[in-house]
Short mmCIF file of C-alpha atoms in Angstrom, two decimals:
data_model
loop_
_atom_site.label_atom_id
_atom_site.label_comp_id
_atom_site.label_asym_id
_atom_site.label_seq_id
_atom_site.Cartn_x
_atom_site.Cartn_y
_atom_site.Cartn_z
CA UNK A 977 80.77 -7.73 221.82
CA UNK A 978 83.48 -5.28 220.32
CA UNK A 979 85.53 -3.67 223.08
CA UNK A 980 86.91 -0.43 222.22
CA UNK A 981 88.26 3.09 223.82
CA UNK A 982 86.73 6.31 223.75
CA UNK A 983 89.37 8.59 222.93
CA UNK A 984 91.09 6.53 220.34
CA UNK A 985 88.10 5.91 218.39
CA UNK A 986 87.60 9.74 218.12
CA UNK A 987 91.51 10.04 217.07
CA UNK A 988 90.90 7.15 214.72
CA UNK A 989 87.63 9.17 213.27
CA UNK A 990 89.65 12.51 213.09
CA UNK A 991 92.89 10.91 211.43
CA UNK A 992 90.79 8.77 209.11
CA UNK A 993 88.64 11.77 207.74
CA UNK A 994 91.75 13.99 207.23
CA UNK A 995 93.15 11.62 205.08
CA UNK A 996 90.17 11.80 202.58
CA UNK A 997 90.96 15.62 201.94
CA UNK A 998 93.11 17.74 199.40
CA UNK A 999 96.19 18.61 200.32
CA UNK A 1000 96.82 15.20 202.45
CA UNK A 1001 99.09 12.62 201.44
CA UNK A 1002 96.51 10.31 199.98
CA UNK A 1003 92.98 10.71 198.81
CA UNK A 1004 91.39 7.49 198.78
CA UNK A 1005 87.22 7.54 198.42
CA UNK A 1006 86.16 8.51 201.46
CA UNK A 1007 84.63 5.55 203.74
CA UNK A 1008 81.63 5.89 205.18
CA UNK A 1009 80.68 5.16 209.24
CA UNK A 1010 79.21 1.67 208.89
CA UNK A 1011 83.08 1.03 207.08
CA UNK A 1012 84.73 2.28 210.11
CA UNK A 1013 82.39 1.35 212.90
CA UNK A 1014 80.29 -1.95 211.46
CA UNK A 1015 79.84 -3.10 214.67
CA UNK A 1016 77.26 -0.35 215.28
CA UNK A 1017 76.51 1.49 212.24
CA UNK A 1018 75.18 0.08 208.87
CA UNK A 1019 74.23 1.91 205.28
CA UNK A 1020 70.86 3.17 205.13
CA UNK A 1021 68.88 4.21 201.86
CA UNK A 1022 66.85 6.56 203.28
CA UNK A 1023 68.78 7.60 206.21
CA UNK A 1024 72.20 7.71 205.46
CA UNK A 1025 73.01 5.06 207.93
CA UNK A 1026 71.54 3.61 210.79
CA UNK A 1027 72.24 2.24 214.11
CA UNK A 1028 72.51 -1.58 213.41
CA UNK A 1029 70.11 -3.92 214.79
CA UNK A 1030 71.04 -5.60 218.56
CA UNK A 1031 74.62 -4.36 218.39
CA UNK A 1032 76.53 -4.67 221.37
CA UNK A 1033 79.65 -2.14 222.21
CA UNK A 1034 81.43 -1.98 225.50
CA UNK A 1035 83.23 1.54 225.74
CA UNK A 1036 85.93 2.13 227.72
CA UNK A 1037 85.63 5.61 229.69
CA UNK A 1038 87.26 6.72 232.19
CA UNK A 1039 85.07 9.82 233.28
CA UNK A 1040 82.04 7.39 233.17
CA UNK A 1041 81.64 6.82 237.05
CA UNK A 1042 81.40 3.15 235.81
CA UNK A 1043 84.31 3.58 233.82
CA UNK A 1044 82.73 2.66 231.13
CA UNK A 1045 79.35 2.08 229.54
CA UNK A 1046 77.51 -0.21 226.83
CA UNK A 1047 76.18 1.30 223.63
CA UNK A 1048 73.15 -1.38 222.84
CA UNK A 1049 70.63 -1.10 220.37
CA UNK A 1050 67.30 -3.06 219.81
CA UNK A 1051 66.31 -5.19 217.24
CA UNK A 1052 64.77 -1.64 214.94
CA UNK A 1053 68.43 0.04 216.05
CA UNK A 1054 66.41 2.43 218.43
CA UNK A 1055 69.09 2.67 221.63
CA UNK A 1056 66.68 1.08 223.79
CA UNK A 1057 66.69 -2.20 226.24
CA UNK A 1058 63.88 -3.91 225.36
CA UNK A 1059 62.47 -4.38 221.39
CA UNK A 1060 60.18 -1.86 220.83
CA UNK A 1061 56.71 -2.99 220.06
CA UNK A 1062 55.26 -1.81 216.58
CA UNK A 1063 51.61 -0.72 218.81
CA UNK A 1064 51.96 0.95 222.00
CA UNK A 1065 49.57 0.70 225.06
CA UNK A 1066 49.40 4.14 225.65
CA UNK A 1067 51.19 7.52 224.69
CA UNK A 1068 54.40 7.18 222.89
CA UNK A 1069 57.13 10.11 222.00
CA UNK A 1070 59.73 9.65 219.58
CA UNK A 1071 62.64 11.34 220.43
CA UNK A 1072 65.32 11.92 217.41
CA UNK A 1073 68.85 13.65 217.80
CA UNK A 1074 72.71 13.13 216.80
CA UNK A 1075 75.34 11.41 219.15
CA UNK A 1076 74.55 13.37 222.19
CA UNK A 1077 71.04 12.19 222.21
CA UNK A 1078 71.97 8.61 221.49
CA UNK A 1079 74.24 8.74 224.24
CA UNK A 1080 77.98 8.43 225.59
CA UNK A 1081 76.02 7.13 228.67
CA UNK A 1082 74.19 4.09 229.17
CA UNK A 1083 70.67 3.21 227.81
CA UNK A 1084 69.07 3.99 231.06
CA UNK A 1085 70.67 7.15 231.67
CA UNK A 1086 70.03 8.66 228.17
CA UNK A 1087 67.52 11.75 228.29
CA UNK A 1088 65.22 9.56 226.68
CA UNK A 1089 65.07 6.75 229.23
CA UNK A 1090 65.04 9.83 231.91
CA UNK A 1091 62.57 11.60 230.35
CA UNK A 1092 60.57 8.16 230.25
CA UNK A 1093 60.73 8.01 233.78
CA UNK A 1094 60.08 11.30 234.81
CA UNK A 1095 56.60 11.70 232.55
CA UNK A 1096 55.41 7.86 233.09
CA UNK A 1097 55.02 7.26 229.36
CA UNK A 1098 57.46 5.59 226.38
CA UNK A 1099 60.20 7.43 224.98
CA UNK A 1100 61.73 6.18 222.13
CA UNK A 1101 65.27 7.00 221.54
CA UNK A 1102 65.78 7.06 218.16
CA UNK A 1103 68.73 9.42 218.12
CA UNK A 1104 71.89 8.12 216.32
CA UNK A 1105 75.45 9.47 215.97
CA UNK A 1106 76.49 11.45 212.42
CA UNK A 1107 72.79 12.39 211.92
CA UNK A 1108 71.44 16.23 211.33
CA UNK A 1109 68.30 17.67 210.60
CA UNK A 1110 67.79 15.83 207.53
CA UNK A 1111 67.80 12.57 208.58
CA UNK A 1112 65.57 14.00 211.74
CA UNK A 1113 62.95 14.45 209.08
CA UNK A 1114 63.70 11.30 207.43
CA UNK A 1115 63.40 9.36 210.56
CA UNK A 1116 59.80 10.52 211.06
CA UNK A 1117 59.41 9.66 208.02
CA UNK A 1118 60.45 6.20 208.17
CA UNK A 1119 57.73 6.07 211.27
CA UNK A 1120 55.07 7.79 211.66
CA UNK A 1121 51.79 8.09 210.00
CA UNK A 1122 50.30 6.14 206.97
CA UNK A 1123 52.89 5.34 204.51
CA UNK A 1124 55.27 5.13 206.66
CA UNK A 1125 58.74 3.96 205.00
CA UNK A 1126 59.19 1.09 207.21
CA UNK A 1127 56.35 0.66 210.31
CA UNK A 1128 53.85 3.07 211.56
CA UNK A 1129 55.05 2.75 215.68
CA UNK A 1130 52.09 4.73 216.68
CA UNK A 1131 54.10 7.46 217.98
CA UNK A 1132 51.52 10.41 219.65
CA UNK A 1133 54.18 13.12 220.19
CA UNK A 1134 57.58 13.20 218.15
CA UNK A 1135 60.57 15.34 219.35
CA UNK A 1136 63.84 16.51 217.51
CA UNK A 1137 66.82 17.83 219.60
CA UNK A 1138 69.17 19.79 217.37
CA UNK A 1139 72.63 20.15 218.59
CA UNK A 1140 73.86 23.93 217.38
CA UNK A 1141 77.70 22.60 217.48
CA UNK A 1142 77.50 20.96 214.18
CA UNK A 1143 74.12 20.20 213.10
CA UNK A 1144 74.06 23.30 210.48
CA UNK A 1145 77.23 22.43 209.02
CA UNK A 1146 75.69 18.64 208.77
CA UNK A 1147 73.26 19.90 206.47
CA UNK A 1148 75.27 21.33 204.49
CA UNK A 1149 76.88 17.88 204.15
CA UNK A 1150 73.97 16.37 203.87
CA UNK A 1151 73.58 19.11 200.45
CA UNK A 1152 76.85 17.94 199.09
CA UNK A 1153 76.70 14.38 199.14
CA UNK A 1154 73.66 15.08 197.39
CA UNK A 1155 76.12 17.72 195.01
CA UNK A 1156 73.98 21.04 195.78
CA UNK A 1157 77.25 22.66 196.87
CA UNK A 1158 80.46 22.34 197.69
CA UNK A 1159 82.48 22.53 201.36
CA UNK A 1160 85.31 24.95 201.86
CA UNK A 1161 88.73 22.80 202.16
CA UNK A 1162 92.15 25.04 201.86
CA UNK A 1163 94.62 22.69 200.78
CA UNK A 1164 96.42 22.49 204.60
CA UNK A 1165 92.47 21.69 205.42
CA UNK A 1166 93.25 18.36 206.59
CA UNK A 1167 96.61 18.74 208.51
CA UNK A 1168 94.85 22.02 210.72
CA UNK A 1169 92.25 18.87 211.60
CA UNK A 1170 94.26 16.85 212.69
CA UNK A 1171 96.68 19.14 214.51
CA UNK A 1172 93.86 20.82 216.05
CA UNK A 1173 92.41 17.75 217.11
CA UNK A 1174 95.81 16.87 219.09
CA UNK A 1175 95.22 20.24 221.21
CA UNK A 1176 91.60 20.40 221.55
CA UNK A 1177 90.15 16.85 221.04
CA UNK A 1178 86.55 16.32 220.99
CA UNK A 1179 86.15 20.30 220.77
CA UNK A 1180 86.80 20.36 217.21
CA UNK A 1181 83.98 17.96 215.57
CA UNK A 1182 81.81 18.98 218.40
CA UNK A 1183 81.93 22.93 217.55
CA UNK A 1184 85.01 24.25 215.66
CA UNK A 1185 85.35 22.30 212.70
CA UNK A 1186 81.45 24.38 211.84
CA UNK A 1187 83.32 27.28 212.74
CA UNK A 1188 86.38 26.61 210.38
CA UNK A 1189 83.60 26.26 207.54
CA UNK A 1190 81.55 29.38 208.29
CA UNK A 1191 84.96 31.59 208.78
CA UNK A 1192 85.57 30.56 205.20
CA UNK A 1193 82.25 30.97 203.86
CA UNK A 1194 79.79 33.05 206.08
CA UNK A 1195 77.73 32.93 203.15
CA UNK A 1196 76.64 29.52 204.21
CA UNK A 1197 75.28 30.85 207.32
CA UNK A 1198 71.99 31.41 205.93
CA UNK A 1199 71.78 28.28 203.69
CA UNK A 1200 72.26 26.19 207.12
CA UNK A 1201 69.90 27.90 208.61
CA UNK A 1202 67.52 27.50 205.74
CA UNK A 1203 68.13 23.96 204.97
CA UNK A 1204 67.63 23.57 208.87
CA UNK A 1205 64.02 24.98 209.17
CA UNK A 1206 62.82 23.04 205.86
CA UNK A 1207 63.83 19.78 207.15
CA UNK A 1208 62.44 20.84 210.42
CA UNK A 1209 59.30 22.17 209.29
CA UNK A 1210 58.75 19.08 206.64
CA UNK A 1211 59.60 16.60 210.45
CA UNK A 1212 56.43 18.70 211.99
CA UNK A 1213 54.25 18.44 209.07
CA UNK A 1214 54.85 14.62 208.87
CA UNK A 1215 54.35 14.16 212.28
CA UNK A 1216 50.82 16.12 212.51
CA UNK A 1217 48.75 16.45 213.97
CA UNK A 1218 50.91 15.16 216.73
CA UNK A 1219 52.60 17.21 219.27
CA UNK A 1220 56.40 18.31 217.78
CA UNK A 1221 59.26 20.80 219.51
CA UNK A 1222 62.11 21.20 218.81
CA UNK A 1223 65.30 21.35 221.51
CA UNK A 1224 68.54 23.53 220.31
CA UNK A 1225 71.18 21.67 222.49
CA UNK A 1226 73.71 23.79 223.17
CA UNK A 1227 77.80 23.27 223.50
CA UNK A 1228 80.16 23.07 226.13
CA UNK A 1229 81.47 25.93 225.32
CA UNK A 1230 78.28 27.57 226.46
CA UNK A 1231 77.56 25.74 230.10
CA UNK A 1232 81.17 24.91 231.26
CA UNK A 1233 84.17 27.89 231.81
CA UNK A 1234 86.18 25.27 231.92
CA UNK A 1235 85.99 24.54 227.81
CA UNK A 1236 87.16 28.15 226.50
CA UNK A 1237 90.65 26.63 227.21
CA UNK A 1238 90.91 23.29 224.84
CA UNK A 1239 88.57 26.19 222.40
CA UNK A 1240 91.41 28.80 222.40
CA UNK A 1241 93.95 25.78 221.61
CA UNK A 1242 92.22 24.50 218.91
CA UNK A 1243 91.05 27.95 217.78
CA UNK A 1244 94.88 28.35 217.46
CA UNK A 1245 95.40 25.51 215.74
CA UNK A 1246 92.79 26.22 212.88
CA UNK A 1247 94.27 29.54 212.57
CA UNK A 1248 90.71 30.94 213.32
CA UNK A 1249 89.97 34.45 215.06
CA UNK A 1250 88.76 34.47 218.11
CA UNK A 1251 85.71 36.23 216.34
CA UNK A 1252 85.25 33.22 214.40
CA UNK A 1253 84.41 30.84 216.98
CA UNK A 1254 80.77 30.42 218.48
CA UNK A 1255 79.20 31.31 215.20
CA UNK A 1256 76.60 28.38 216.44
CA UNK A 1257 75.00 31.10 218.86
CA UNK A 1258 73.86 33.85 216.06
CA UNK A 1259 72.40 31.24 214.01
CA UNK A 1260 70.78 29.19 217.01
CA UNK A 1261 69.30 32.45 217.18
CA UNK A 1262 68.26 33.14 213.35
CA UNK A 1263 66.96 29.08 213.96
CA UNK A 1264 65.09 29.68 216.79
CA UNK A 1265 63.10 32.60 214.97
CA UNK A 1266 62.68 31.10 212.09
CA UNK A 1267 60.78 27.65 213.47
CA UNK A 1268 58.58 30.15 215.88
CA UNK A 1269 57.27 32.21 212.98
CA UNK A 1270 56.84 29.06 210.96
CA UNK A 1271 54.60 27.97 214.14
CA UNK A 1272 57.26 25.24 215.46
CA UNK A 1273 57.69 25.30 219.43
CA UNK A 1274 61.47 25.68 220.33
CA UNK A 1275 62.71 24.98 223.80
CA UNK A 1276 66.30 26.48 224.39
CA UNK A 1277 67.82 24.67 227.67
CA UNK A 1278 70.90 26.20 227.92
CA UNK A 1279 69.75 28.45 231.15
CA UNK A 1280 68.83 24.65 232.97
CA UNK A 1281 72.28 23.22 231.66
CA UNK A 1282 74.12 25.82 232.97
CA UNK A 1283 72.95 25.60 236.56
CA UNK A 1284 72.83 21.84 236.88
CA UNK A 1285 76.63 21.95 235.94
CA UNK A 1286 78.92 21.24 238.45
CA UNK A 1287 82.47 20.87 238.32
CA UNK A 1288 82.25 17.78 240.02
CA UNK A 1289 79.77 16.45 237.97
CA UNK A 1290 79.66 18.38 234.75
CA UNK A 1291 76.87 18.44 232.21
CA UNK A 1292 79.19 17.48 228.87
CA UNK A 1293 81.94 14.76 229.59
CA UNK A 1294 85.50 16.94 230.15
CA UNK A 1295 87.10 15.13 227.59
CA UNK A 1296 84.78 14.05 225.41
CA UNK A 1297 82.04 17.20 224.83
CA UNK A 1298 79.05 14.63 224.70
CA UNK A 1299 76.25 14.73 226.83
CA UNK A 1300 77.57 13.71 230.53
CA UNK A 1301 75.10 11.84 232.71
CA UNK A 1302 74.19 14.72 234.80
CA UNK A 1303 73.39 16.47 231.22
CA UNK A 1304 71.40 14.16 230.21
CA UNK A 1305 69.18 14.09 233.36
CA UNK A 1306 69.02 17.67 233.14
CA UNK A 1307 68.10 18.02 229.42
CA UNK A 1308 65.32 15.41 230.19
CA UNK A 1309 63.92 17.87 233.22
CA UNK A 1310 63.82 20.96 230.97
CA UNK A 1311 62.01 19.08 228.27
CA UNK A 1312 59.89 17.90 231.31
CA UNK A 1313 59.18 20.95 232.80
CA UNK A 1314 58.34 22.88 229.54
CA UNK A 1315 56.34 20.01 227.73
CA UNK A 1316 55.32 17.22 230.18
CA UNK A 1317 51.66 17.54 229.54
CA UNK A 1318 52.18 18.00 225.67
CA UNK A 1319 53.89 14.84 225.48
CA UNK A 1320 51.81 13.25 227.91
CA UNK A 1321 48.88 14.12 225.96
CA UNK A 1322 47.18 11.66 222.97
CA UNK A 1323 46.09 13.32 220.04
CA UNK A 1324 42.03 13.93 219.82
CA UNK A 1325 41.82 13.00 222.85
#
């Protein structure tokens, strides 16, 4: 079982996608996750990548109150204990996000395995780090209904949690790998990453690195937003007539006072305006109206985030900007509270 650190695999992520940009001193192809991490990630043809099957990562953490935590994964990838049988006994959610869903936490304390718990039927935990809304609709996809890319799981509710922090600009990734458009990269693109990465840490891929790309092209805005609600509303449609919501997750920066000051330091060192930073809150909003008039239930949490954070036991890791433990538990209540009998529920029954 690889054995690694936190904080320097984030610096190694930073450093290593810095280099792949103009203006750096090299530009070698860019490698992908499953090249950096193979102990936990693997190529995908229809998903990008994917969690591999039973991998095994011990994490070294200090603000875990373990110190630490495992990232496992079954023998589908799904960050769950146990192998997850292809027919369930009785109601089953599937529960897809990015790296906060997957969880900086252990298995058990994800908001899947809490939400599990606190409605008395199967969550799945399919959420997997570098994902966005695309490959939320292309994991439903991939597992629910007939024709189902790999195995139907017999899922009777399916649930997508879309972090605001840097799911839009991850579409608009996902659009240029796929050469749709092209990302705004100034030619000192690469060095501002990295330097503001030394000042703000995990507050820059987690919120102002989407920032940096909307300052230079508000235009794309919209076209996030966009791409956001068709992959969303294409996820509902395949998961009909099954119960779907969508969560907007949001940042740190928006439950805990004590972000705004690694924010203004890395705001600094992106040369961005302090105008320029929590664009993630107008669109959330432009999101959230969009999915309700297309019929899609959204469930903002931020309100329940904000007062289960403590400073003693925060809601996103200090140092990290994940999902903490307590944030997780929460997240799992609000979903809870708002759709426990939805989820609960079988379809025509």
């Amino acid at each position: 079982m690889r054995r690694v650190g936190l904080t320097s695999r984030a610096r190694a992520w930073v450093l290593g996608l810095a280099l792949t940009l103009p203006g750096c001193r090299s530009a070698p192809p860019a490698p992908g996750p499953w090249e950096r991490e193979p102990d936990l990630y693997r190529a995908h043809p229809r998903l990008w990548l994917a969690h591999q099957p039973g991998a095994r990562r011990a994490v070294d953490f200090a603000e875990h109150p373990a110190g630490g935590f495992t990232m496992a994964t079954e023998a589908h990838g799904f960050r769950e204990d146990g192998t997850v049988a292809t027919r369930p006994p009785g109601p089953r959610v599937l529960l897809v996000g990015d790296s906060h869903l997957a969880g900086v936490v252990e298995n058990r304390e994800t908001a899947a395995a809490v939400l599990e718990r606190r409605l008395g039927v199967e969550v799945v935990n399919g959420a997997t780090g570098y994902w966005g809304p695309d490959q939320y609709a292309a994991f439903f996809a991939e597992w629910v209904g007939p024709g189902a890319a790999t195995a139907e799981l017999g899922a009777t509710a399916c649930l997508a949690v879309v972090y605001l922090g840097n799911d839009l600009v991850d579409t608009l990734a996902t659009a240029e790998r796929a050469g749709a458009l092209r990302l705004p990269r100034p030619a000192d693109h690469g060095d501002r990453l990295v330097r503001a990465w030394e000042r703000a840490g995990e507050a820059v891929p987690q919120l102002l690195n989407q920032d940096a790309v909307l300052d230079l092209r508000p235009d794309l805005g919209p076209t996030a937003v966009d791409r956001t609600v068709a992959a969303l509303v294409a996820a509902r449609d395949r998961c009909a007539p099954r119960f779907f919501g969508v969560v907007l997750l949001p940042t740190r920066l928006d439950v805990d006072p004590a972000a705004e000051a690694a924010v203004g330091a890395g705001r600094l060192a992106r040369g961005l305006a302090p105008g320029a930073v929590g664009a993630h809150r107008r669109l959330g909003g432009a999101l959230a109206d969009q999915l309700g008039a297309a019929g899609v239930p959204v469930l903002d949490p931020t309100a329940v985030l904000q007062g289960a954070h403590r400073p003693e036991r925060p809601v996103f890791w200090t140092t990290d900007w994940h999902l903490a433990v307590q944030g997780h538990a929460a997240l799992a209540g609000a979903i809870a509270a708002a759709w426990g009998d939805r989820l609960r529920a079988v379809p025509g029954d």
